XYZ file of C-alpha atoms in Angstrom:
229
model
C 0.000 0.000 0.000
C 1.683 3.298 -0.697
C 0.985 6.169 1.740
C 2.280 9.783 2.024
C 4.499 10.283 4.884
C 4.227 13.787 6.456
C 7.304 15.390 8.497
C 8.867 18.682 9.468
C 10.556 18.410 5.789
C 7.248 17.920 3.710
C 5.623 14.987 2.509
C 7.066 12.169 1.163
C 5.768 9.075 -0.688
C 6.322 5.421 1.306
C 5.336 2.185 1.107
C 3.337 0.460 3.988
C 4.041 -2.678 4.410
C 1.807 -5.493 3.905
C 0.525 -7.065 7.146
C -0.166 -11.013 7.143
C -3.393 -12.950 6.893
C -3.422 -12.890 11.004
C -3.308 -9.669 11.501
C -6.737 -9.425 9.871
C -8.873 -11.690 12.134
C -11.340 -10.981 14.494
C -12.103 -13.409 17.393
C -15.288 -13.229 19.650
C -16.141 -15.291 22.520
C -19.561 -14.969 23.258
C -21.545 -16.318 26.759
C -25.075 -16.191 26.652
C -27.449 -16.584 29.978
C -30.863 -17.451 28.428
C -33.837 -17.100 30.230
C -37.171 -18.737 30.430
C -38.788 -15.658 28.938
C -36.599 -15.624 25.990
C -34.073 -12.500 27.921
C -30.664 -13.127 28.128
C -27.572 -11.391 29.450
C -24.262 -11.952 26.746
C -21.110 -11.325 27.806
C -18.374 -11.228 24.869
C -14.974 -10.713 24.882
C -13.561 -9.930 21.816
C -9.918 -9.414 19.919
C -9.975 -7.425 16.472
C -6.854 -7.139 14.349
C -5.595 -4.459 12.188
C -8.259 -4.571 9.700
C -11.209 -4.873 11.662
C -10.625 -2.294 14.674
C -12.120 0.772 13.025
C -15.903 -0.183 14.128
C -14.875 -0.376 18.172
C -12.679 2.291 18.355
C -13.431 4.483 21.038
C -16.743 2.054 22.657
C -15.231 2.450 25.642
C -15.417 6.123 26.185
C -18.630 6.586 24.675
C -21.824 6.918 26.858
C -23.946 4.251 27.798
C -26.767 5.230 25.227
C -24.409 5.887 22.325
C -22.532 2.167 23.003
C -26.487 0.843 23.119
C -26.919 2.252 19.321
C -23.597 1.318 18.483
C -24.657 -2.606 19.244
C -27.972 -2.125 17.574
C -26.040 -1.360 14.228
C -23.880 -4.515 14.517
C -26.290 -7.353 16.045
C -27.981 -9.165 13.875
C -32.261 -8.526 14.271
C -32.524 -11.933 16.266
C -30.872 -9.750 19.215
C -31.789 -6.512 20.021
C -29.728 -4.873 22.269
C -31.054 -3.109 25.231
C -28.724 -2.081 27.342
C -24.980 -2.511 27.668
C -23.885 -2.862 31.315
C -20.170 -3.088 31.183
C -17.127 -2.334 28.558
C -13.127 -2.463 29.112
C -10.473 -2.407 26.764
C -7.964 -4.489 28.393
C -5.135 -4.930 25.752
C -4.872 -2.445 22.870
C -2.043 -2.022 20.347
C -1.844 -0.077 16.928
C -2.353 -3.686 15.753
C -4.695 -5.326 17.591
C -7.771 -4.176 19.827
C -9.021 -5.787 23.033
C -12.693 -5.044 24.515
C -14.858 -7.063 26.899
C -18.586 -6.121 27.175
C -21.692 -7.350 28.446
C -25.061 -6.649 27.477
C -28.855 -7.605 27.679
C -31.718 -8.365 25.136
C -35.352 -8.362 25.748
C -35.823 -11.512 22.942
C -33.446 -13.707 21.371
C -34.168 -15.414 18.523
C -38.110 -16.345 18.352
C -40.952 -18.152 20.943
C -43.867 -20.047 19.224
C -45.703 -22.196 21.902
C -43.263 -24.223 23.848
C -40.402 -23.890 22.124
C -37.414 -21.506 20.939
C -35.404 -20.375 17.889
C -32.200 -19.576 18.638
C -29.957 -17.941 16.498
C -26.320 -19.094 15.811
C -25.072 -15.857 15.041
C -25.445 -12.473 16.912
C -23.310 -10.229 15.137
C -23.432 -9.135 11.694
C -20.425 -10.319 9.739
C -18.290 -7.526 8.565
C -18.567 -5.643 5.202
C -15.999 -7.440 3.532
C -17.987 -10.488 3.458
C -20.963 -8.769 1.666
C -22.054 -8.553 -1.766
C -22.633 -10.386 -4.524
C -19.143 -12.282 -7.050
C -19.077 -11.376 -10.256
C -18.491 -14.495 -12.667
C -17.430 -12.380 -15.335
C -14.375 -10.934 -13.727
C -11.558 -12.466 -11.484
C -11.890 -12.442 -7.988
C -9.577 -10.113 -5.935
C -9.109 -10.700 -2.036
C -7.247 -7.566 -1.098
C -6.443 -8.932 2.368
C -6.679 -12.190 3.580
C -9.108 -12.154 7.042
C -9.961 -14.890 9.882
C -13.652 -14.287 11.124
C -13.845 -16.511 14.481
C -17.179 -16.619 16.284
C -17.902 -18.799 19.195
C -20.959 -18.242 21.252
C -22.089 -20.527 24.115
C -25.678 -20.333 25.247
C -26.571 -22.022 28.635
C -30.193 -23.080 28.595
C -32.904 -22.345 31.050
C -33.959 -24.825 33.541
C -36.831 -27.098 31.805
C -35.700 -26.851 28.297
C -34.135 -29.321 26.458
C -32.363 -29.733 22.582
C -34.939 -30.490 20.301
C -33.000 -29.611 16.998
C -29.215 -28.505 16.267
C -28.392 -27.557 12.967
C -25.946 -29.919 10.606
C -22.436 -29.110 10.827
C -20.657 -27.279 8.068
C -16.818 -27.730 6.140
C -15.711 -26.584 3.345
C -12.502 -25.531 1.776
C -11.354 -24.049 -1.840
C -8.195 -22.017 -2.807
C -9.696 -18.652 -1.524
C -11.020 -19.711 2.103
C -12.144 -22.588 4.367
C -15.121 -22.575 6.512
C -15.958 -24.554 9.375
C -18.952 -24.643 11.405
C -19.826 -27.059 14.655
C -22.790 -27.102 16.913
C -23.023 -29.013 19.868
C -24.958 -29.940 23.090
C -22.542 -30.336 26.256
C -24.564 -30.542 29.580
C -27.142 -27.716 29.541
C -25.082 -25.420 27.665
C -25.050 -25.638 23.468
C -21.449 -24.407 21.797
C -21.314 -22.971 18.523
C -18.518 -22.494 16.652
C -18.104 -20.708 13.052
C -14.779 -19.789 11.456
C -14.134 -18.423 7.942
C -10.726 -18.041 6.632
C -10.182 -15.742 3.826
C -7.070 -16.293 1.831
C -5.112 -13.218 0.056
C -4.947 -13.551 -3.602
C -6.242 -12.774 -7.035
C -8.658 -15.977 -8.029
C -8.931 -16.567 -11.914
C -13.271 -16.511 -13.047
C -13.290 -20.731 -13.554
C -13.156 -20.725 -9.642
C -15.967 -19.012 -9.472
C -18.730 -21.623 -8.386
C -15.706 -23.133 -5.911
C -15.678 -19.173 -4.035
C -18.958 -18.969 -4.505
C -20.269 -22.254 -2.461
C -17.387 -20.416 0.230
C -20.117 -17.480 0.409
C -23.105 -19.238 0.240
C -22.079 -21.496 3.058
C -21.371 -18.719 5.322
C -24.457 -16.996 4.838
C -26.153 -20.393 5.358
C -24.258 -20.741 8.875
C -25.201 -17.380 9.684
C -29.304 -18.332 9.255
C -28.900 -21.584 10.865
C -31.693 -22.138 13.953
C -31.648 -24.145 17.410
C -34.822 -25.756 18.652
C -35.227 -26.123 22.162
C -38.575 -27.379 23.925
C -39.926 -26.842 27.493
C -40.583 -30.393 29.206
């Protein structure tokens, strides 16, 4: 990336250097206290790298109302935020971004009768894995990216599993995806990782990417049942 260097002699043109694939990841740890009512309290802790910081900057020092609207824009609509009741930054560096914070939501996912939908996502997925491929024109992954999501739900007393979704792999030259959902005790674990690789992808590996996509927005709509007994 080339860049224009400013100093007490003028400007000057430079070249940035280009950071690696794992410097672009972001990794979010999500625990999730679900109640009978369908509330639940979700603390996340979460580490951004270089490419995704820009959204979190400065959620720390905002007020609580502002860091409530903030969440709104990012959660996905099964998970409304109401109110966020704690954030820290505990390790920040120009390359990476630390922030723990908790917060509550009136509904998550959907109630019909006895039993819940519960998503498998919370947050939206950043921009960069938006938008429709082109299959007229090569594919061009600027950066390469890691999106890690893992979100633990513990269940309230008198429900049990009644559904999980299937797992999900999948692998081509641009990316891999891999996505696991389990029952352990009273608590489900959910798991979704997509790996984006750096590159510039010819058109004839177009379907390949595409399935990549597909899959990952297919993770992202994925449901859990559970039942009251």
């Amino acid at each position: 990336h080339d860049a224009i260097l400013i100093d007490s002699t003028g400007g000057h043109f430079c070249t940035v250097p280009d950071y690696p694939d794992t410097c672009n990841a972001i990794v979010r740890t999500s625990h999730v206290t679900l109640m009978s009512s369908g509330k639940a309290d979700v603390k996340v802790e979460q580490r951004t790298g270089y490419h995704c910081i820009q959204p979190w900057l400065s959620f720390t020092e905002r007020t609580p109302v502002e860091q409530r609207e903030h969440l709104r824009r990012l959660l996905l609509p099964s998970a409304s935020a109401m109110s966020v009741t704690k954030a820290t930054a505990p390790t920040s560096t120009c390359l990476s971004h630390g922030l723990d914070f908790s917060f509550s939501t009136d509904k998550l996912g959907n109630t019909t009768g006895n039993r819940m939908f519960l998503p498998t996502a919370i947050f939206k997925p950043t921009d960069y894995l938006s938008g429709k491929l082109a299959n007229d024109k090569p594919i061009v992954i600027d950066d390469g990216r890691t999106n890690d999501e893992i979100i633990s739900i513990s269940l309230p007393e008198g429900y049990d599993v009644e559904a999980l979704p299937k797992n999900i792999r999948y692998e081509c030259e641009a990316g891999r995806l891999s996505f696991e959902c389990e029952k352990t005790d009273n608590c489900i674990n959910v798991r979704r990782r997509l790996d984006l690789y750096k590159g510039n992808y010819p058109q004839d590996l177009h379907d390949k990417i595409s399935t990549l996509f597909s899959s990952f927005a297919l993770s992202l709509k994925n449901k859990i049942i559970i039942k009251k007994r």
